[in-house]
XYZ file of N, CA and C in Angstrom:
822
model
N 73.385 -9.571 -3.351
C 73.851 -9.982 -2.017
C 75.360 -10.131 -2.029
N 76.020 -9.572 -1.040
C 77.463 -9.760 -0.930
C 77.772 -11.144 -0.394
N 78.721 -11.819 -1.014
C 79.106 -13.160 -0.572
C 80.514 -13.165 -0.005
N 81.011 -11.993 0.351
C 82.345 -11.917 0.914
C 82.261 -11.537 2.378
N 83.392 -11.618 3.055
C 83.414 -11.212 4.455
C 83.873 -12.338 5.344
N 83.958 -12.036 6.646
C 84.512 -13.001 7.581
C 83.541 -14.127 7.897
N 82.267 -13.873 7.776
C 81.274 -14.889 8.119
C 81.366 -16.048 7.146
N 81.652 -17.244 7.669
C 81.801 -18.404 6.801
C 80.470 -18.876 6.254
N 79.379 -18.463 6.852
C 78.053 -18.881 6.409
C 77.132 -17.660 6.383
N 77.306 -16.793 5.364
C 76.512 -15.554 5.340
C 75.028 -15.803 5.214
N 74.612 -16.921 4.610
C 73.185 -17.215 4.528
C 72.604 -17.446 5.923
N 73.350 -18.161 6.756
C 72.866 -18.423 8.119
C 72.716 -17.123 8.892
N 73.608 -16.173 8.638
C 73.534 -14.891 9.344
C 72.233 -14.167 9.060
N 71.670 -14.391 7.879
C 70.420 -13.723 7.529
C 69.256 -14.217 8.385
N 69.408 -15.396 8.957
C 68.352 -15.920 9.812
C 68.123 -15.104 11.058
N 69.086 -14.267 11.423
C 68.943 -13.443 12.623
C 68.348 -12.069 12.332
N 68.012 -11.801 11.077
C 67.395 -10.517 10.745
C 66.033 -10.395 11.425
N 65.617 -9.190 11.738
C 64.327 -9.001 12.415
C 63.171 -9.643 11.644
N 62.402 -10.451 12.348
C 61.212 -11.058 11.766
C 61.448 -12.340 11.004
N 62.701 -12.652 10.661
C 62.956 -13.833 9.834
C 62.667 -15.120 10.611
N 63.072 -15.186 11.881
C 62.812 -16.390 12.672
C 61.312 -16.666 12.760
N 60.514 -15.623 12.914
C 59.059 -15.807 12.967
C 58.534 -16.325 11.639
N 59.074 -15.812 10.532
C 58.652 -16.279 9.209
C 59.010 -17.746 9.015
N 60.212 -18.120 9.436
C 60.656 -19.510 9.309
C 59.719 -20.434 10.076
N 59.369 -20.054 11.288
C 58.482 -20.881 12.111
C 57.090 -20.959 11.507
N 56.595 -19.848 10.999
C 55.263 -19.830 10.406
C 55.202 -20.707 9.154
N 56.260 -20.649 8.354
C 56.318 -21.493 7.158
C 56.343 -22.964 7.548
N 57.161 -23.301 8.519
C 57.249 -24.707 8.947
C 55.887 -25.227 9.396
N 55.163 -24.437 10.157
C 53.845 -24.877 10.628
C 52.875 -25.057 9.463
N 52.916 -24.132 8.498
C 52.017 -24.235 7.349
C 52.318 -25.476 6.523
N 53.604 -25.743 6.312
C 53.997 -26.925 5.546
C 53.613 -28.198 6.289
N 53.863 -28.226 7.593
C 53.520 -29.415 8.379
C 52.026 -29.705 8.326
N 51.215 -28.657 8.308
C 49.764 -28.867 8.274
C 49.334 -29.592 7.000
N 49.844 -29.160 5.871
C 49.411 -29.808 4.634
C 49.995 -31.213 4.521
N 51.229 -31.407 4.984
C 51.809 -32.757 4.943
C 51.083 -33.703 5.897
N 50.495 -33.152 6.945
C 49.766 -33.981 7.892
C 48.331 -34.266 7.503
N 47.876 -33.725 6.393
C 46.490 -33.952 5.976
C 46.286 -35.432 5.641
N 45.174 -35.967 6.033
C 44.939 -37.408 5.872
C 44.950 -37.839 4.412
N 44.561 -36.954 3.486
C 44.524 -37.332 2.063
C 45.937 -37.545 1.515
N 46.949 -36.940 2.176
C 48.321 -37.087 1.703
C 48.828 -38.511 1.835
N 48.259 -39.276 2.726
C 48.715 -40.658 2.906
C 48.374 -41.527 1.715
N 47.340 -41.158 0.979
C 46.880 -42.020 -0.117
C 47.019 -41.392 -1.493
N 47.042 -40.070 -1.550
C 46.952 -39.435 -2.866
C 47.962 -38.296 -3.028
N 49.131 -38.482 -2.442
C 50.132 -37.412 -2.488
C 50.593 -37.124 -3.912
N 50.638 -38.149 -4.765
C 51.082 -37.926 -6.153
C 50.128 -36.980 -6.878
N 48.845 -37.088 -6.587
C 47.872 -36.184 -7.212
C 48.068 -34.750 -6.723
N 48.375 -34.605 -5.437
C 48.599 -33.265 -4.888
C 49.846 -32.650 -5.520
N 50.884 -33.450 -5.669
C 52.116 -32.957 -6.299
C 51.858 -32.507 -7.728
N 51.124 -33.302 -8.479
C 50.838 -32.971 -9.870
C 50.027 -31.680 -9.971
N 49.033 -31.556 -9.119
C 48.202 -30.351 -9.140
C 49.009 -29.129 -8.698
N 49.877 -29.317 -7.711
C 50.712 -28.208 -7.252
C 51.636 -27.728 -8.363
N 52.169 -28.648 -9.158
C 53.054 -28.274 -10.264
C 52.311 -27.428 -11.291
N 51.084 -27.814 -11.595
C 50.281 -27.051 -12.545
C 49.985 -25.649 -12.010
N 49.619 -25.575 -10.755
C 49.276 -24.282 -10.160
C 50.525 -23.410 -9.982
N 51.651 -24.044 -9.724
C 52.904 -23.295 -9.639
C 53.225 -22.642 -10.981
N 53.080 -23.400 -12.049
C 53.355 -22.865 -13.388
C 52.412 -21.708 -13.700
N 51.143 -21.871 -13.376
C 50.190 -20.791 -13.634
C 50.561 -19.526 -12.866
N 50.946 -19.689 -11.591
C 51.307 -18.544 -10.781
C 52.564 -17.854 -11.275
N 53.571 -18.633 -11.645
C 54.820 -18.047 -12.127
C 54.598 -17.306 -13.439
N 53.825 -17.916 -14.337
C 53.529 -17.259 -15.611
C 52.769 -15.956 -15.401
N 51.859 -15.939 -14.420
C 51.091 -14.718 -14.148
C 52.027 -13.566 -13.789
N 53.061 -13.852 -13.028
C 54.014 -12.811 -12.652
C 54.891 -12.375 -13.826
N 54.926 -13.196 -14.861
C 55.687 -12.837 -16.063
C 54.781 -12.353 -17.192
N 53.540 -12.011 -16.846
C 52.666 -11.359 -17.816
C 51.625 -12.221 -18.486
N 51.546 -13.512 -18.126
C 50.544 -14.407 -18.716
C 49.608 -14.881 -17.609
N 48.664 -14.052 -17.246
C 47.774 -14.325 -16.116
C 46.517 -15.017 -16.622
N 46.600 -16.329 -16.750
C 45.496 -17.140 -17.273
C 44.749 -17.817 -16.139
N 43.473 -18.082 -16.394
C 42.696 -18.882 -15.456
C 43.249 -20.303 -15.424
N 43.173 -20.929 -14.259
C 43.716 -22.275 -14.105
C 43.094 -23.250 -15.097
N 41.790 -23.150 -15.301
C 41.139 -24.088 -16.214
C 41.593 -23.885 -17.650
N 41.954 -22.654 -18.008
C 42.497 -22.410 -19.343
C 43.855 -23.087 -19.495
N 44.666 -23.024 -18.470
C 45.961 -23.705 -18.504
C 45.758 -25.207 -18.616
N 44.791 -25.714 -17.878
C 44.523 -27.150 -17.882
C 43.998 -27.622 -19.240
N 43.232 -26.759 -19.885
C 42.568 -27.138 -21.143
C 43.497 -27.059 -22.341
N 44.380 -26.079 -22.359
C 45.190 -25.810 -23.543
C 46.245 -26.885 -23.763
N 46.522 -27.154 -25.031
C 47.592 -28.078 -25.402
C 48.644 -27.407 -26.274
N 48.307 -26.263 -26.854
C 49.237 -25.556 -27.738
C 49.710 -24.282 -27.041
N 51.014 -24.225 -26.769
C 51.574 -23.054 -26.104
C 52.643 -22.384 -26.965
N 52.511 -22.529 -28.263
C 53.508 -21.957 -29.156
C 53.024 -20.767 -29.941
N 51.883 -20.215 -29.564
C 51.291 -19.132 -30.342
C 51.830 -17.769 -29.982
N 50.994 -16.958 -29.335
C 51.397 -15.586 -29.018
C 52.350 -15.560 -27.821
N 52.771 -14.343 -27.461
C 53.782 -14.199 -26.410
C 53.310 -14.771 -25.073
N 52.050 -14.533 -24.706
C 51.552 -15.061 -23.439
C 51.543 -16.581 -23.436
N 51.140 -17.177 -24.546
C 51.126 -18.638 -24.635
C 52.536 -19.203 -24.485
N 53.512 -18.525 -25.058
C 54.892 -19.001 -24.948
C 55.402 -18.883 -23.514
N 55.008 -17.820 -22.819
C 55.375 -17.694 -21.408
C 54.767 -18.833 -20.601
N 53.497 -19.126 -20.848
C 52.845 -20.201 -20.117
C 53.496 -21.543 -20.419
N 53.823 -21.770 -21.678
C 54.497 -23.012 -22.045
C 55.833 -23.142 -21.343
N 56.582 -22.044 -21.271
C 57.873 -22.069 -20.581
C 57.692 -22.388 -19.103
N 56.691 -21.785 -18.470
C 56.442 -22.031 -17.052
C 56.073 -23.486 -16.798
N 55.276 -24.061 -17.678
C 54.888 -25.466 -17.521
C 56.088 -26.389 -17.703
N 56.929 -26.090 -18.661
C 58.124 -26.924 -18.865
C 59.052 -26.852 -17.661
N 59.229 -25.663 -17.118
C 60.094 -25.509 -15.960
C 59.535 -26.224 -14.738
N 58.234 -26.155 -14.550
C 57.614 -26.817 -13.412
C 57.829 -28.328 -13.484
N 57.767 -28.859 -14.695
C 57.988 -30.294 -14.882
C 59.454 -30.661 -14.703
N 60.345 -29.756 -15.049
C 61.779 -30.033 -15.029
C 62.382 -29.951 -13.632
N 61.801 -29.138 -12.761
C 62.432 -28.829 -11.466
C 62.833 -30.075 -10.692
N 61.950 -31.041 -10.608
C 62.226 -32.235 -9.822
C 63.308 -33.121 -10.393
N 63.652 -32.916 -11.661
C 64.659 -33.751 -12.307
C 66.080 -33.275 -12.032
N 66.224 -32.118 -11.419
C 67.539 -31.494 -11.299
C 68.058 -31.437 -9.866
N 67.350 -32.062 -8.945
C 67.709 -31.951 -7.535
C 69.088 -32.511 -7.246
N 69.446 -33.635 -7.853
C 70.729 -34.265 -7.548
C 71.903 -33.453 -8.071
N 71.656 -32.609 -9.063
C 72.726 -31.807 -9.666
C 72.895 -30.483 -8.932
N 71.826 -29.956 -8.346
C 71.818 -28.601 -7.805
C 72.925 -28.372 -6.789
N 73.095 -29.270 -5.820
C 74.070 -29.031 -4.762
C 75.510 -29.128 -5.267
N 75.730 -29.866 -6.357
C 77.079 -29.998 -6.904
C 77.388 -28.954 -7.972
N 76.372 -28.570 -8.742
C 76.620 -27.665 -9.867
C 75.405 -26.783 -10.124
N 75.159 -25.819 -9.249
C 73.973 -24.971 -9.430
C 74.002 -24.176 -10.734
N 75.168 -23.764 -11.199
C 75.226 -22.997 -12.445
C 74.807 -23.862 -13.635
N 75.152 -25.122 -13.579
C 74.705 -26.050 -14.634
C 73.186 -26.174 -14.622
N 72.607 -26.214 -13.434
C 71.146 -26.303 -13.325
C 70.496 -25.040 -13.877
N 71.030 -23.891 -13.519
C 70.454 -22.639 -14.013
C 70.528 -22.566 -15.537
N 71.651 -23.012 -16.100
C 71.768 -23.031 -17.555
C 70.721 -23.950 -18.168
N 70.510 -25.102 -17.534
C 69.505 -26.044 -18.030
C 68.104 -25.435 -17.943
N 67.813 -24.754 -16.855
C 66.497 -24.133 -16.716
C 66.261 -23.105 -17.818
N 67.282 -22.324 -18.145
C 67.096 -21.342 -19.213
C 66.892 -22.019 -20.565
N 67.618 -23.094 -20.810
C 67.413 -23.853 -22.048
C 65.976 -24.364 -22.144
N 65.482 -24.909 -21.044
C 64.119 -25.457 -21.031
C 63.102 -24.343 -21.240
N 63.304 -23.217 -20.581
C 62.357 -22.111 -20.701
C 62.351 -21.529 -22.105
N 63.534 -21.295 -22.663
C 63.633 -20.647 -23.973
C 63.245 -21.571 -25.111
N 63.483 -22.869 -24.930
C 63.163 -23.853 -25.981
C 63.718 -23.400 -27.331
N 64.985 -23.013 -27.319
C 65.622 -22.468 -28.510
C 67.081 -22.903 -28.533
N 67.646 -22.944 -29.723
C 69.063 -23.279 -29.875
C 69.906 -22.050 -30.189
N 69.354 -20.867 -29.959
C 70.116 -19.648 -30.203
C 71.370 -19.630 -29.334
N 72.397 -18.954 -29.805
C 73.696 -18.951 -29.128
C 73.626 -18.416 -27.705
N 72.722 -17.464 -27.454
C 72.684 -16.825 -26.144
C 71.866 -17.610 -25.111
N 71.300 -18.718 -25.514
C 70.447 -19.505 -24.626
C 71.295 -20.491 -23.814
N 71.002 -20.590 -22.523
C 71.671 -21.569 -21.679
C 73.017 -21.127 -21.149
N 73.287 -19.852 -21.188
C 74.526 -19.307 -20.613
C 74.255 -17.897 -20.111
N 75.047 -17.430 -19.144
C 74.881 -16.047 -18.694
C 75.116 -15.071 -19.843
N 74.387 -13.965 -19.807
C 74.505 -12.973 -20.878
C 75.900 -12.361 -20.908
N 76.297 -11.947 -22.078
C 77.601 -11.322 -22.272
C 77.442 -9.810 -22.398
N 78.557 -9.115 -22.334
C 78.537 -7.657 -22.411
C 77.821 -7.203 -23.676
N 76.884 -6.277 -23.498
C 76.172 -5.706 -24.627
C 74.914 -6.440 -25.027
N 74.682 -7.617 -24.496
C 73.471 -8.353 -24.862
C 72.269 -7.790 -24.092
N 71.175 -7.530 -24.772
C 69.994 -6.985 -24.095
C 69.275 -8.061 -23.298
N 68.462 -7.623 -22.355
C 67.689 -8.537 -21.525
C 66.207 -8.247 -21.724
N 65.446 -9.280 -22.041
C 64.002 -9.155 -22.202
C 63.335 -9.566 -20.893
N 63.180 -8.608 -19.983
C 62.526 -8.845 -18.697
C 61.776 -7.572 -18.327
N 60.713 -7.245 -19.075
C 60.081 -5.923 -18.934
C 59.417 -5.680 -17.597
N 59.071 -6.716 -16.862
C 58.337 -6.521 -15.621
C 59.253 -6.216 -14.442
N 60.556 -6.386 -14.610
C 61.530 -6.032 -13.576
C 62.346 -4.873 -14.121
N 62.155 -3.696 -13.550
C 62.750 -2.484 -14.111
C 63.910 -1.957 -13.282
N 64.491 -2.777 -12.449
C 65.636 -2.369 -11.654
C 66.854 -2.165 -12.551
N 67.809 -1.361 -12.116
C 69.052 -1.225 -12.884
C 69.679 -2.592 -13.145
N 70.208 -2.753 -14.333
C 70.717 -4.049 -14.766
C 72.220 -4.144 -14.502
N 72.657 -5.070 -13.668
C 74.103 -5.233 -13.458
C 74.801 -5.618 -14.760
N 76.054 -5.197 -14.911
C 76.767 -5.549 -16.138
C 77.212 -7.008 -16.091
N 77.671 -7.500 -17.230
C 77.984 -8.924 -17.370
C 79.070 -9.376 -16.407
N 80.049 -8.526 -16.155
C 81.123 -8.901 -15.242
C 80.606 -9.076 -13.818
N 79.731 -8.164 -13.381
C 79.150 -8.295 -12.048
C 78.284 -9.543 -11.956
N 77.521 -9.797 -13.010
C 76.672 -10.997 -13.037
C 77.529 -12.249 -12.851
N 78.620 -12.334 -13.601
C 79.481 -13.506 -13.524
C 80.026 -13.701 -12.115
N 80.533 -12.622 -11.517
C 81.106 -12.725 -10.178
C 80.081 -13.114 -9.131
N 78.906 -12.519 -9.201
C 77.888 -12.807 -8.195
C 77.285 -14.195 -8.380
N 77.161 -14.654 -9.613
C 76.703 -16.026 -9.836
C 77.685 -17.032 -9.255
N 78.963 -16.783 -9.477
C 79.980 -17.674 -8.921
C 79.910 -17.677 -7.394
N 79.712 -16.491 -6.808
C 79.607 -16.410 -5.362
C 78.396 -17.159 -4.832
N 77.279 -17.015 -5.511
C 76.066 -17.731 -5.109
C 76.266 -19.235 -5.218
N 76.872 -19.673 -6.318
C 77.131 -21.101 -6.502
C 78.042 -21.632 -5.406
N 79.072 -20.867 -5.039
C 79.983 -21.300 -3.983
C 79.252 -21.496 -2.669
N 78.325 -20.593 -2.353
C 77.558 -20.722 -1.116
C 76.720 -21.999 -1.114
N 76.100 -22.284 -2.235
C 75.240 -23.474 -2.315
C 76.069 -24.743 -2.212
N 77.201 -24.778 -2.914
C 78.048 -25.967 -2.897
C 78.648 -26.190 -1.517
N 79.033 -25.110 -0.853
C 79.624 -25.225 0.483
C 78.616 -25.713 1.510
N 77.341 -25.461 1.265
C 76.309 -25.833 2.221
C 76.122 -24.746 3.262
N 75.005 -24.801 3.928
C 74.667 -23.764 4.896
C 73.761 -24.332 5.971
N 73.833 -23.726 7.137
C 72.909 -24.090 8.211
C 71.674 -23.201 8.204
N 71.578 -22.315 7.209
C 70.430 -21.412 7.118
C 69.145 -22.200 6.877
N 68.024 -21.719 7.402
C 66.742 -22.358 7.093
C 66.476 -22.351 5.583
N 65.722 -23.320 5.119
C 65.424 -23.429 3.691
C 64.779 -22.170 3.148
N 63.911 -21.551 3.938
C 63.262 -20.321 3.489
C 64.298 -19.261 3.154
N 65.309 -19.092 3.986
C 66.327 -18.065 3.770
C 67.103 -18.356 2.492
N 67.558 -19.591 2.341
C 68.330 -19.948 1.147
C 67.499 -19.769 -0.110
N 66.258 -20.242 -0.079
C 65.389 -20.132 -1.258
C 65.138 -18.677 -1.616
N 64.907 -17.843 -0.604
C 64.640 -16.426 -0.856
C 65.855 -15.732 -1.447
N 67.035 -16.060 -0.957
C 68.252 -15.432 -1.479
C 68.504 -15.871 -2.918
N 68.368 -17.143 -3.206
C 68.550 -17.618 -4.582
C 67.573 -16.914 -5.517
N 66.333 -16.861 -5.120
C 65.282 -16.211 -5.906
C 65.610 -14.728 -6.107
N 65.897 -14.037 -5.007
C 66.152 -12.602 -5.094
C 67.403 -12.276 -5.895
N 68.447 -13.055 -5.711
C 69.692 -12.782 -6.423
C 69.508 -12.961 -7.929
N 68.801 -13.982 -8.335
C 68.596 -14.205 -9.771
C 67.714 -13.119 -10.386
N 66.724 -12.652 -9.641
C 65.905 -11.558 -10.151
C 66.703 -10.260 -10.235
N 67.542 -10.029 -9.237
C 68.343 -8.812 -9.239
C 69.366 -8.818 -10.380
N 69.964 -9.966 -10.628
C 71.010 -10.066 -11.656
C 70.449 -10.178 -13.067
N 69.296 -10.870 -13.186
C 68.782 -11.200 -14.524
C 69.924 -11.680 -15.417
N 70.476 -12.859 -15.078
C 71.706 -13.312 -15.728
C 71.532 -13.780 -17.163
N 70.307 -14.048 -17.584
C 70.061 -14.542 -18.935
C 69.379 -13.472 -19.780
N 69.356 -13.685 -21.058
C 68.776 -12.678 -21.951
C 67.248 -12.685 -21.896
N 66.664 -13.706 -21.283
C 65.199 -13.814 -21.209
C 64.819 -14.773 -20.089
N 63.537 -14.776 -19.728
C 62.944 -15.770 -18.819
C 63.564 -15.790 -17.425
N 64.159 -14.683 -16.992
C 64.823 -14.688 -15.695
C 63.860 -14.869 -14.526
N 62.684 -14.250 -14.604
C 61.720 -14.412 -13.526
C 61.270 -15.858 -13.380
N 60.965 -16.494 -14.499
C 60.549 -17.895 -14.469
C 61.656 -18.780 -13.914
N 62.890 -18.529 -14.336
C 64.023 -19.324 -13.856
C 64.237 -19.093 -12.364
N 64.153 -17.845 -11.912
C 64.368 -17.535 -10.492
C 63.350 -18.242 -9.610
N 62.105 -18.234 -10.015
C 61.068 -18.876 -9.197
C 61.199 -20.393 -9.230
N 61.670 -20.952 -10.330
C 61.911 -22.395 -10.380
C 63.089 -22.770 -9.493
N 64.118 -21.938 -9.487
C 65.264 -22.204 -8.614
C 64.841 -22.164 -7.146
N 63.975 -21.220 -6.795
C 63.439 -21.187 -5.435
C 62.750 -22.513 -5.113
N 61.973 -23.006 -6.048
C 61.264 -24.275 -5.836
C 62.257 -25.418 -5.626
N 63.326 -25.456 -6.423
C 64.325 -26.517 -6.294
C 64.951 -26.499 -4.900
N 65.253 -25.315 -4.387
C 65.821 -25.217 -3.037
C 64.838 -25.744 -2.002
N 63.579 -25.380 -2.118
C 62.586 -25.811 -1.135
C 62.394 -27.324 -1.151
N 62.433 -27.907 -2.337
C 62.300 -29.371 -2.436
C 63.558 -30.051 -1.911
N 64.707 -29.616 -2.427
C 65.955 -30.278 -2.094
C 66.361 -30.134 -0.644
N 65.905 -29.078 0.009
C 66.248 -28.853 1.418
C 65.507 -29.793 2.354
N 64.456 -30.413 1.850
C 63.628 -31.256 2.698
C 62.453 -30.532 3.319
N 62.367 -29.211 3.126
C 61.205 -28.497 3.649
C 59.936 -28.947 2.943
N 60.011 -29.113 1.635
C 58.846 -29.487 0.829
C 59.250 -30.584 -0.162
N 59.628 -31.764 0.334
C 60.201 -32.793 -0.537
C 59.260 -33.310 -1.617
N 57.961 -33.226 -1.387
C 56.995 -33.691 -2.384
C 56.504 -32.565 -3.292
N 57.056 -31.372 -3.124
C 56.711 -30.216 -3.969
C 55.213 -29.944 -3.975
N 54.655 -29.830 -2.778
C 53.205 -29.603 -2.678
C 52.863 -28.229 -2.110
N 53.865 -27.384 -1.900
C 53.622 -26.043 -1.354
C 54.156 -24.999 -2.332
N 53.473 -24.797 -3.442
C 54.010 -23.963 -4.517
C 54.073 -22.482 -4.151
N 55.282 -21.998 -3.888
C 55.449 -20.584 -3.560
C 54.982 -19.692 -4.697
N 55.079 -20.181 -5.926
C 54.663 -19.375 -7.072
C 53.205 -18.968 -6.973
N 52.384 -19.849 -6.431
C 50.968 -19.525 -6.217
C 50.850 -18.337 -5.270
N 51.620 -18.390 -4.197
C 51.565 -17.302 -3.225
C 52.109 -15.999 -3.765
N 53.200 -16.069 -4.519
C 53.745 -14.844 -5.112
C 52.709 -14.181 -6.019
N 52.015 -14.995 -6.808
C 50.987 -14.439 -7.693
C 49.825 -13.868 -6.901
N 49.424 -14.565 -5.842
C 48.293 -14.093 -5.035
C 48.626 -12.779 -4.323
N 49.846 -12.637 -3.865
C 50.262 -11.401 -3.206
C 50.336 -10.237 -4.182
N 50.515 -10.539 -5.461
C 50.440 -9.523 -6.503
C 51.799 -9.022 -6.957
N 51.814 -8.570 -8.193
C 53.071 -8.133 -8.805
C 53.641 -6.908 -8.109
N 52.772 -5.968 -7.704
C 53.273 -4.752 -7.054
C 53.972 -5.087 -5.747
N 53.377 -5.976 -4.949
C 53.975 -6.381 -3.684
C 55.276 -7.142 -3.914
N 55.285 -7.960 -4.935
C 56.472 -8.746 -5.310
C 57.635 -7.821 -5.650
N 57.373 -6.843 -6.496
C 58.437 -5.932 -6.925
C 58.882 -5.012 -5.789
N 57.955 -4.616 -4.924
C 58.323 -3.788 -3.770
C 59.237 -4.572 -2.825
N 58.914 -5.846 -2.602
C 59.763 -6.682 -1.745
C 61.131 -6.894 -2.390
N 61.145 -7.052 -3.711
C 62.414 -7.207 -4.420
C 63.283 -5.960 -4.267
N 62.662 -4.799 -4.301
C 63.414 -3.564 -4.052
C 64.134 -3.636 -2.705
N 63.466 -4.209 -1.716
C 64.090 -4.360 -0.409
C 65.296 -5.268 -0.454
N 65.171 -6.364 -1.191
C 66.316 -7.268 -1.340
C 67.494 -6.550 -1.987
N 67.220 -5.852 -3.071
C 68.283 -5.179 -3.817
C 68.943 -4.087 -2.987
N 68.196 -3.492 -2.067
C 68.766 -2.436 -1.215
C 69.908 -2.961 -0.359
N 69.837 -4.246 -0.015
C 70.871 -4.842 0.813
C 70.805 -4.482 2.281
N 69.818 -3.683 2.684
C 69.694 -3.315 4.095
C 69.098 -4.475 4.883
N 69.374 -4.557 6.177
C 68.756 -5.621 6.978
C 67.232 -5.606 6.890
N 66.647 -4.403 6.920
C 65.187 -4.304 6.854
C 64.675 -4.798 5.500
N 65.363 -4.383 4.434
C 64.937 -4.791 3.098
C 65.097 -6.279 2.867
N 66.231 -6.828 3.288
C 66.463 -8.264 3.143
C 65.446 -9.062 3.956
N 65.211 -8.614 5.187
C 64.241 -9.304 6.025
C 62.846 -9.266 5.436
N 62.472 -8.118 4.847
C 61.146 -7.995 4.235
C 61.010 -8.929 3.035
N 62.080 -9.067 2.238
C 62.029 -9.979 1.091
C 61.887 -11.427 1.554
N 62.651 -11.803 2.571
C 62.556 -13.178 3.074
C 61.158 -13.437 3.633
N 60.617 -12.473 4.362
C 59.261 -12.631 4.905
C 58.227 -12.734 3.792
N 58.419 -11.961 2.728
C 57.512 -12.025 1.584
C 57.535 -13.420 0.974
N 58.727 -13.965 0.792
C 58.836 -15.315 0.237
C 58.210 -16.343 1.181
N 58.364 -16.122 2.489
C 57.745 -17.022 3.448
C 56.232 -16.995 3.352
N 55.684 -15.803 3.217
C 54.226 -15.688 3.080
C 53.751 -16.372 1.811
N 54.543 -16.284 0.749
C 54.174 -16.950 -0.497
C 54.129 -18.465 -0.321
N 55.088 -19.020 0.407
C 55.077 -20.466 0.657
C 53.858 -20.854 1.481
N 53.543 -20.044 2.479
C 52.359 -20.330 3.297
C 51.094 -20.343 2.441
N 50.982 -19.406 1.526
C 49.809 -19.367 0.653
C 49.795 -20.559 -0.294
N 50.980 -20.987 -0.730
C 51.045 -22.195 -1.551
C 50.594 -23.421 -0.775
N 50.997 -23.494 0.488
C 50.557 -24.599 1.342
C 49.049 -24.557 1.541
N 48.515 -23.362 1.720
C 47.060 -23.222 1.870
C 46.336 -23.694 0.610
N 46.889 -23.380 -0.536
C 46.283 -23.814 -1.797
C 46.217 -25.338 -1.879
N 47.318 -25.997 -1.513
C 47.314 -27.452 -1.574
C 46.440 -28.072 -0.490
N 46.317 -27.394 0.634
C 45.377 -27.872 1.648
C 43.951 -27.845 1.106
N 43.618 -26.800 0.365
C 42.292 -26.725 -0.258
C 42.092 -27.844 -1.269
N 43.153 -28.177 -2.015
C 43.063 -29.297 -2.961
C 42.823 -30.606 -2.195
N 43.538 -30.789 -1.094
C 43.334 -31.982 -0.259
C 41.884 -32.067 0.233
N 41.364 -30.947 0.682
C 39.977 -30.924 1.175
C 39.000 -31.283 0.076
N 39.249 -30.766 -1.114
C 38.356 -31.067 -2.248
C 38.396 -32.554 -2.580
N 39.593 -33.132 -2.588
C 39.710 -34.561 -2.872
C 39.037 -35.387 -1.780
N 39.178 -34.942 -0.552
C 38.565 -35.674 0.561
C 37.045 -35.638 0.457
N 36.500 -34.482 0.083
C 35.044 -34.399 -0.083
C 34.584 -35.298 -1.209
N 35.362 -35.381 -2.266
C 34.998 -36.206 -3.405
C 35.054 -37.695 -3.068
N 35.959 -38.042 -2.118
C 36.101 -39.460 -1.755
C 35.102 -39.878 -0.694
N 34.468 -38.901 -0.063
C 33.546 -39.217 1.053
C 32.277 -39.883 0.556
């Protein structure tokens, strides 16, 4: 995404793309429905906890570890094979997201570095900082051309400036741009998809759209499928109004599906309490 030009609030300008206003309204209604559920008045902490688990499962599925929810719930060791390590990283990130809200608006790059540290769980030199020239990227599921380190640095700085400056853009638009930009850049040597989806979650929580983190977009992204996810990402990377609008709408649909998932959890708890 270009962050230059005369428009002082380029994120807000994206809200006028075809179909985006409808997506914003649809997301708001879906979120309001789950927040208005009667079980939320008494057991919101349980819904938040369950949403975090399901978010981690969904994000890991998009990064190649597509496990059944009960398997994620049952397992305690995530240090074995590659899929287990992906799942462990997703769970750590899901737990970490809520701890970084106060830092995000002041220092988003610091938050992104922290997310990569948490995901990688390693003290290697390349962990917790943007990749340098010549460093390879382990992100096999995203096969788009890889921007060079200089472009990554410039675009990360531009994205951070937009977040720090603030925007009147709807939360959906900001979250989608943060998510799409990080996937397009793949700024770290690993775990970029997991970090991008966690950053999207942080925006949705911090914006006030989903303050209790009960509408896990990661669930929706996984449900929509990897092929649809990557096709929508292609639209974002194209930079065209149609492509950008399609990516934002895709992210909106994912949030709606996450809200639907938590509504189902609320219904299950309500039946159990009856």
